[in-house]
């Protein structure tokens, strides 16, 4: 990518970070933002807000490093955009209309278009050449995470569909349908598995998207852990097992991403 285009990407990232930080801080500080939500769903939204602030830091650092010439940082940047697209789709369609609605839409647009405009350019710059063991471990982390969460969601949804009942998680959140189930089961979790299998087979698209999906997993898992901690502070019981499991996923994804992005030979440009 030319220096001019990298500079534009850096500016794009800076503006996007300000928008994300603004709506996330407002969600945390202003009780009116989630006043129409159930206590459960409002707490989950605030956990997402905390995760967004972490994503802002990762987005800015990776954009700066990519601007300076690090190809690996470009992959981290793409993973952060994947996270933002996911998070702000949920805000835009599953939070009652509030004063931040247009902010959600404005963040969603640049995040999605950033992926569309820049994924090909980052890919053209090459991909990591990880050690075989790092590639295998990273692939299995993605596959295991995808299978585990798919099994978790289906264990809740299938019995409810067969018995004609409403899952407790929907009742607690006050939702008709959980968009997280929709996005995960239709796109994200299959994406994890497809990417992992393709990487094990040495296929280029799997090897390229491995790092962005692992970064996504770290950021999304961190926001879930934040939500669980907020729920615990709020007096919820039984959140410890889920918090531990997701924390393990976050740590495993982080270590796998770091190993995968460490080149087998040669320095990062």
Short mmCIF file of C-alpha atoms in Angstrom, two decimals:
data_model
loop_
_atom_site.label_atom_id
_atom_site.label_comp_id
_atom_site.label_asym_id
_atom_site.label_seq_id
_atom_site.Cartn_x
_atom_site.Cartn_y
_atom_site.Cartn_z
CA UNK A 1 0.00 0.00 0.00
CA UNK A 2 1.30 3.48 -0.84
CA UNK A 3 2.35 5.90 1.89
CA UNK A 4 -0.59 8.16 1.03
CA UNK A 5 -3.10 5.34 1.40
CA UNK A 6 -1.56 4.22 4.68
CA UNK A 7 -1.80 7.81 5.93
CA UNK A 8 -5.47 7.94 4.97
CA UNK A 9 -6.05 4.66 6.79
CA UNK A 10 -4.40 6.13 9.89
CA UNK A 11 -6.66 9.20 9.76
CA UNK A 12 -9.69 6.96 9.16
CA UNK A 13 -8.74 4.92 12.23
CA UNK A 14 -8.31 8.03 14.36
CA UNK A 15 -11.74 9.39 13.50
CA UNK A 16 -13.35 5.98 13.99
CA UNK A 17 -11.65 5.61 17.38
CA UNK A 18 -13.04 8.94 18.56
CA UNK A 19 -16.55 7.88 17.54
CA UNK A 20 -16.28 4.49 19.23
CA UNK A 21 -14.85 6.00 22.41
CA UNK A 22 -17.56 8.66 22.47
CA UNK A 23 -20.55 6.33 22.25
CA UNK A 24 -18.94 3.78 24.60
CA UNK A 25 -18.17 6.32 27.33
CA UNK A 26 -21.70 7.69 26.98
CA UNK A 27 -23.12 4.19 27.41
CA UNK A 28 -21.10 3.70 30.57
CA UNK A 29 -21.70 7.14 32.07
CA UNK A 30 -25.28 8.05 31.13
CA UNK A 31 -27.97 5.87 32.77
CA UNK A 32 -30.54 7.09 30.24
CA UNK A 33 -28.79 5.31 27.34
CA UNK A 34 -29.91 1.82 28.39
CA UNK A 35 -32.90 2.87 30.48
CA UNK A 36 -35.32 0.93 28.23
CA UNK A 37 -33.34 -2.33 28.44
CA UNK A 38 -33.70 -5.10 30.99
CA UNK A 39 -31.06 -5.07 33.70
CA UNK A 40 -29.41 -8.12 32.13
CA UNK A 41 -29.20 -6.66 28.62
CA UNK A 42 -28.07 -3.24 29.86
CA UNK A 43 -25.24 -4.88 31.80
CA UNK A 44 -24.20 -6.86 28.72
CA UNK A 45 -24.23 -3.65 26.68
CA UNK A 46 -21.97 -1.94 29.21
CA UNK A 47 -19.60 -4.88 29.10
CA UNK A 48 -19.48 -4.36 25.34
CA UNK A 49 -18.77 -0.67 25.96
CA UNK A 50 -15.73 -1.62 28.03
CA UNK A 51 -14.60 -4.02 25.32
CA UNK A 52 -14.93 -1.20 22.79
CA UNK A 53 -12.48 0.95 24.73
CA UNK A 54 -9.91 -1.85 24.55
CA UNK A 55 -10.63 -2.15 20.82
CA UNK A 56 -9.95 1.59 20.37
CA UNK A 57 -6.46 1.16 21.80
CA UNK A 58 -5.76 -1.87 19.60
CA UNK A 59 -7.14 -0.08 16.52
CA UNK A 60 -4.96 3.00 17.02
CA UNK A 61 -1.77 1.10 17.84
CA UNK A 62 -2.18 -1.33 14.95
CA UNK A 63 -3.01 1.49 12.50
CA UNK A 64 0.09 3.40 13.56
CA UNK A 65 2.32 0.34 13.29
CA UNK A 66 0.87 -0.52 9.88
CA UNK A 67 1.46 3.04 8.75
CA UNK A 68 5.10 2.56 9.80
CA UNK A 69 5.35 -0.55 7.63
CA UNK A 70 4.39 -3.54 9.80
CA UNK A 71 2.38 -5.99 7.72
CA UNK A 72 1.41 -7.99 10.79
CA UNK A 73 -0.13 -4.87 12.33
CA UNK A 74 -2.42 -4.64 9.32
CA UNK A 75 -3.84 -8.07 10.19
CA UNK A 76 -4.47 -6.96 13.77
CA UNK A 77 -6.20 -3.84 12.41
CA UNK A 78 -8.52 -5.98 10.26
CA UNK A 79 -9.39 -8.15 13.26
CA UNK A 80 -10.31 -5.07 15.26
CA UNK A 81 -12.61 -3.92 12.47
CA UNK A 82 -14.27 -7.35 12.45
CA UNK A 83 -14.97 -6.86 16.15
CA UNK A 84 -16.39 -3.37 15.66
CA UNK A 85 -18.69 -4.49 12.83
CA UNK A 86 -20.04 -7.29 15.04
CA UNK A 87 -20.46 -5.11 18.12
CA UNK A 88 -22.19 -2.23 16.37
CA UNK A 89 -24.55 -4.44 14.39
CA UNK A 90 -25.78 -5.65 17.79
CA UNK A 91 -26.08 -2.10 19.16
CA UNK A 92 -27.91 -0.90 16.06
CA UNK A 93 -30.52 -3.67 15.90
CA UNK A 94 -30.88 -4.97 19.48
CA UNK A 95 -30.80 -1.85 21.66
CA UNK A 96 -33.93 0.29 21.93
CA UNK A 97 -33.80 3.53 19.95
CA UNK A 98 -31.85 6.00 22.06
CA UNK A 99 -29.80 9.18 21.73
CA UNK A 100 -26.78 7.20 20.53
CA UNK A 101 -28.52 5.36 17.68
CA UNK A 102 -27.04 7.47 14.89
CA UNK A 103 -23.66 7.09 16.56
CA UNK A 104 -24.00 3.32 16.32
CA UNK A 105 -24.84 3.58 12.63
CA UNK A 106 -22.00 6.01 11.94
CA UNK A 107 -19.48 3.66 13.58
CA UNK A 108 -20.86 0.61 11.80
CA UNK A 109 -20.53 2.14 8.35
CA UNK A 110 -16.82 3.09 8.43
CA UNK A 111 -15.95 -0.18 10.20
CA UNK A 112 -17.60 -2.27 7.48
CA UNK A 113 -16.29 -0.13 4.62
CA UNK A 114 -12.81 -0.18 6.16
CA UNK A 115 -12.84 -3.97 5.90
CA UNK A 116 -14.13 -3.88 2.34
CA UNK A 117 -11.71 -1.21 1.12
CA UNK A 118 -8.56 -2.43 2.85
CA UNK A 119 -8.70 -6.22 3.24
CA UNK A 120 -7.46 -6.76 -0.30
CA UNK A 121 -4.66 -4.24 0.11
CA UNK A 122 -3.48 -5.79 3.36
CA UNK A 123 -3.65 -9.22 1.76
CA UNK A 124 -1.62 -8.04 -1.23
CA UNK A 125 1.18 -7.11 1.17
CA UNK A 126 1.66 -10.75 2.12
CA UNK A 127 0.83 -12.84 5.15
CA UNK A 128 2.83 -14.23 8.08
CA UNK A 129 5.05 -17.25 7.64
CA UNK A 130 4.58 -18.84 11.05
CA UNK A 131 6.24 -21.93 12.36
CA UNK A 132 4.30 -25.09 11.58
CA UNK A 133 3.48 -25.68 15.24
CA UNK A 134 2.18 -22.12 15.71
CA UNK A 135 -0.01 -22.49 12.63
CA UNK A 136 -1.44 -25.79 13.86
CA UNK A 137 -2.13 -24.53 17.38
CA UNK A 138 -3.76 -21.34 16.08
CA UNK A 139 -5.96 -23.33 13.71
CA UNK A 140 -7.15 -25.68 16.45
CA UNK A 141 -7.83 -22.80 18.83
CA UNK A 142 -10.16 -21.30 16.23
CA UNK A 143 -11.82 -24.61 15.42
CA UNK A 144 -12.33 -25.52 19.07
CA UNK A 145 -13.73 -22.08 19.88
CA UNK A 146 -16.13 -22.23 16.97
CA UNK A 147 -17.37 -25.72 17.82
CA UNK A 148 -17.68 -24.96 21.54
CA UNK A 149 -19.78 -21.83 21.15
CA UNK A 150 -21.92 -23.39 18.42
CA UNK A 151 -22.65 -26.32 20.74
CA UNK A 152 -23.43 -23.90 23.57
CA UNK A 153 -25.92 -21.85 21.53
CA UNK A 154 -27.54 -24.93 19.98
CA UNK A 155 -27.90 -26.62 23.38
CA UNK A 156 -30.05 -23.67 24.37
CA UNK A 157 -31.93 -23.14 21.11
CA UNK A 158 -32.73 -26.69 19.95
CA UNK A 159 -34.60 -27.78 23.11
CA UNK A 160 -36.51 -24.49 23.13
CA UNK A 161 -37.53 -24.94 19.50
CA UNK A 162 -38.58 -28.54 20.04
CA UNK A 163 -40.67 -27.73 23.11
CA UNK A 164 -42.01 -24.39 21.91
CA UNK A 165 -40.56 -22.52 24.87
CA UNK A 166 -38.53 -19.33 25.09
CA UNK A 167 -34.87 -19.66 26.18
CA UNK A 168 -34.17 -18.08 29.54
CA UNK A 169 -31.45 -15.90 28.03
CA UNK A 170 -34.02 -14.23 25.75
CA UNK A 171 -36.39 -13.60 28.64
CA UNK A 172 -33.60 -12.14 30.76
CA UNK A 173 -32.46 -9.88 27.94
CA UNK A 174 -35.97 -8.89 26.91
CA UNK A 175 -35.38 -9.85 23.28
CA UNK A 176 -37.53 -11.55 20.63
CA UNK A 177 -34.45 -13.10 19.01
CA UNK A 178 -30.85 -12.79 20.14
CA UNK A 179 -28.79 -11.24 17.31
CA UNK A 180 -25.69 -12.81 18.82
CA UNK A 181 -27.10 -16.26 18.09
CA UNK A 182 -27.88 -15.20 14.53
CA UNK A 183 -24.50 -13.64 13.76
CA UNK A 184 -22.49 -16.36 15.51
CA UNK A 185 -24.28 -19.38 14.04
CA UNK A 186 -24.56 -17.99 10.52
CA UNK A 187 -21.20 -16.25 10.06
CA UNK A 188 -18.68 -15.99 12.89
CA UNK A 189 -18.49 -19.56 14.19
CA UNK A 190 -18.54 -21.14 10.71
CA UNK A 191 -15.87 -18.58 9.81
CA UNK A 192 -13.71 -19.80 12.70
CA UNK A 193 -14.02 -23.43 11.64
CA UNK A 194 -13.60 -22.79 7.90
CA UNK A 195 -10.54 -20.62 8.53
CA UNK A 196 -8.98 -23.14 10.89
CA UNK A 197 -9.51 -26.09 8.55
CA UNK A 198 -8.21 -24.11 5.57
CA UNK A 199 -5.09 -23.10 7.53
CA UNK A 200 -4.41 -26.73 8.47
CA UNK A 201 -4.61 -27.53 4.76
CA UNK A 202 -2.18 -24.71 3.96
CA UNK A 203 -4.76 -22.77 1.93
CA UNK A 204 -4.03 -19.08 1.47
CA UNK A 205 -7.36 -17.65 2.61
CA UNK A 206 -7.19 -19.59 5.86
CA UNK A 207 -3.62 -18.53 6.53
CA UNK A 208 -4.45 -14.89 5.82
CA UNK A 209 -7.63 -14.62 7.93
CA UNK A 210 -6.23 -16.61 10.86
CA UNK A 211 -4.75 -13.60 12.67
CA UNK A 212 -7.77 -11.27 12.18
CA UNK A 213 -10.14 -13.93 13.54
CA UNK A 214 -7.90 -14.56 16.55
CA UNK A 215 -7.77 -10.82 17.29
CA UNK A 216 -11.56 -10.73 16.99
CA UNK A 217 -11.78 -13.62 19.45
CA UNK A 218 -9.58 -11.82 21.98
CA UNK A 219 -11.57 -8.59 21.81
CA UNK A 220 -15.01 -10.20 21.80
CA UNK A 221 -14.06 -12.55 24.62
CA UNK A 222 -12.72 -9.62 26.64
CA UNK A 223 -16.02 -7.78 26.29
CA UNK A 224 -17.90 -10.90 27.43
CA UNK A 225 -15.65 -11.24 30.48
CA UNK A 226 -16.22 -7.55 31.27
CA UNK A 227 -20.00 -8.10 31.08
CA UNK A 228 -19.75 -11.15 33.36
CA UNK A 229 -17.76 -9.17 35.92
CA UNK A 230 -20.34 -6.36 35.84
CA UNK A 231 -23.13 -8.92 36.32
CA UNK A 232 -21.31 -10.41 39.30
CA UNK A 233 -20.85 -6.98 40.86
CA UNK A 234 -24.55 -6.37 40.22
CA UNK A 235 -25.41 -9.45 42.28
CA UNK A 236 -25.87 -12.12 39.61
CA UNK A 237 -25.03 -15.68 40.64
CA UNK A 238 -23.64 -18.56 38.61
CA UNK A 239 -21.49 -16.40 36.34
CA UNK A 240 -18.13 -17.76 37.52
CA UNK A 241 -17.99 -20.88 35.27
CA UNK A 242 -18.78 -18.89 32.12
CA UNK A 243 -16.28 -16.20 33.13
CA UNK A 244 -13.53 -18.80 33.56
CA UNK A 245 -14.32 -20.55 30.25
CA UNK A 246 -14.36 -17.33 28.23
CA UNK A 247 -11.21 -16.11 29.97
CA UNK A 248 -9.47 -19.31 28.86
CA UNK A 249 -10.63 -18.65 25.29
CA UNK A 250 -9.26 -15.10 25.47
CA UNK A 251 -5.87 -16.23 26.77
CA UNK A 252 -5.64 -19.09 24.27
CA UNK A 253 -6.57 -16.80 21.37
CA UNK A 254 -4.09 -14.15 22.50
CA UNK A 255 -1.21 -16.62 22.82
CA UNK A 256 -2.11 -18.27 19.51
CA UNK A 257 -2.27 -14.90 17.75
CA UNK A 258 1.09 -13.84 19.16
CA UNK A 259 2.76 -17.10 18.14
CA UNK A 260 1.13 -17.02 14.72
CA UNK A 261 2.25 -13.45 14.06
CA UNK A 262 5.84 -14.20 15.08
CA UNK A 263 7.67 -14.97 11.82
CA UNK A 264 9.55 -18.24 11.50
CA UNK A 265 12.39 -16.44 9.77
CA UNK A 266 13.28 -12.86 9.09
CA UNK A 267 12.20 -9.64 10.83
CA UNK A 268 8.87 -7.91 10.37
CA UNK A 269 9.30 -5.13 7.80
#
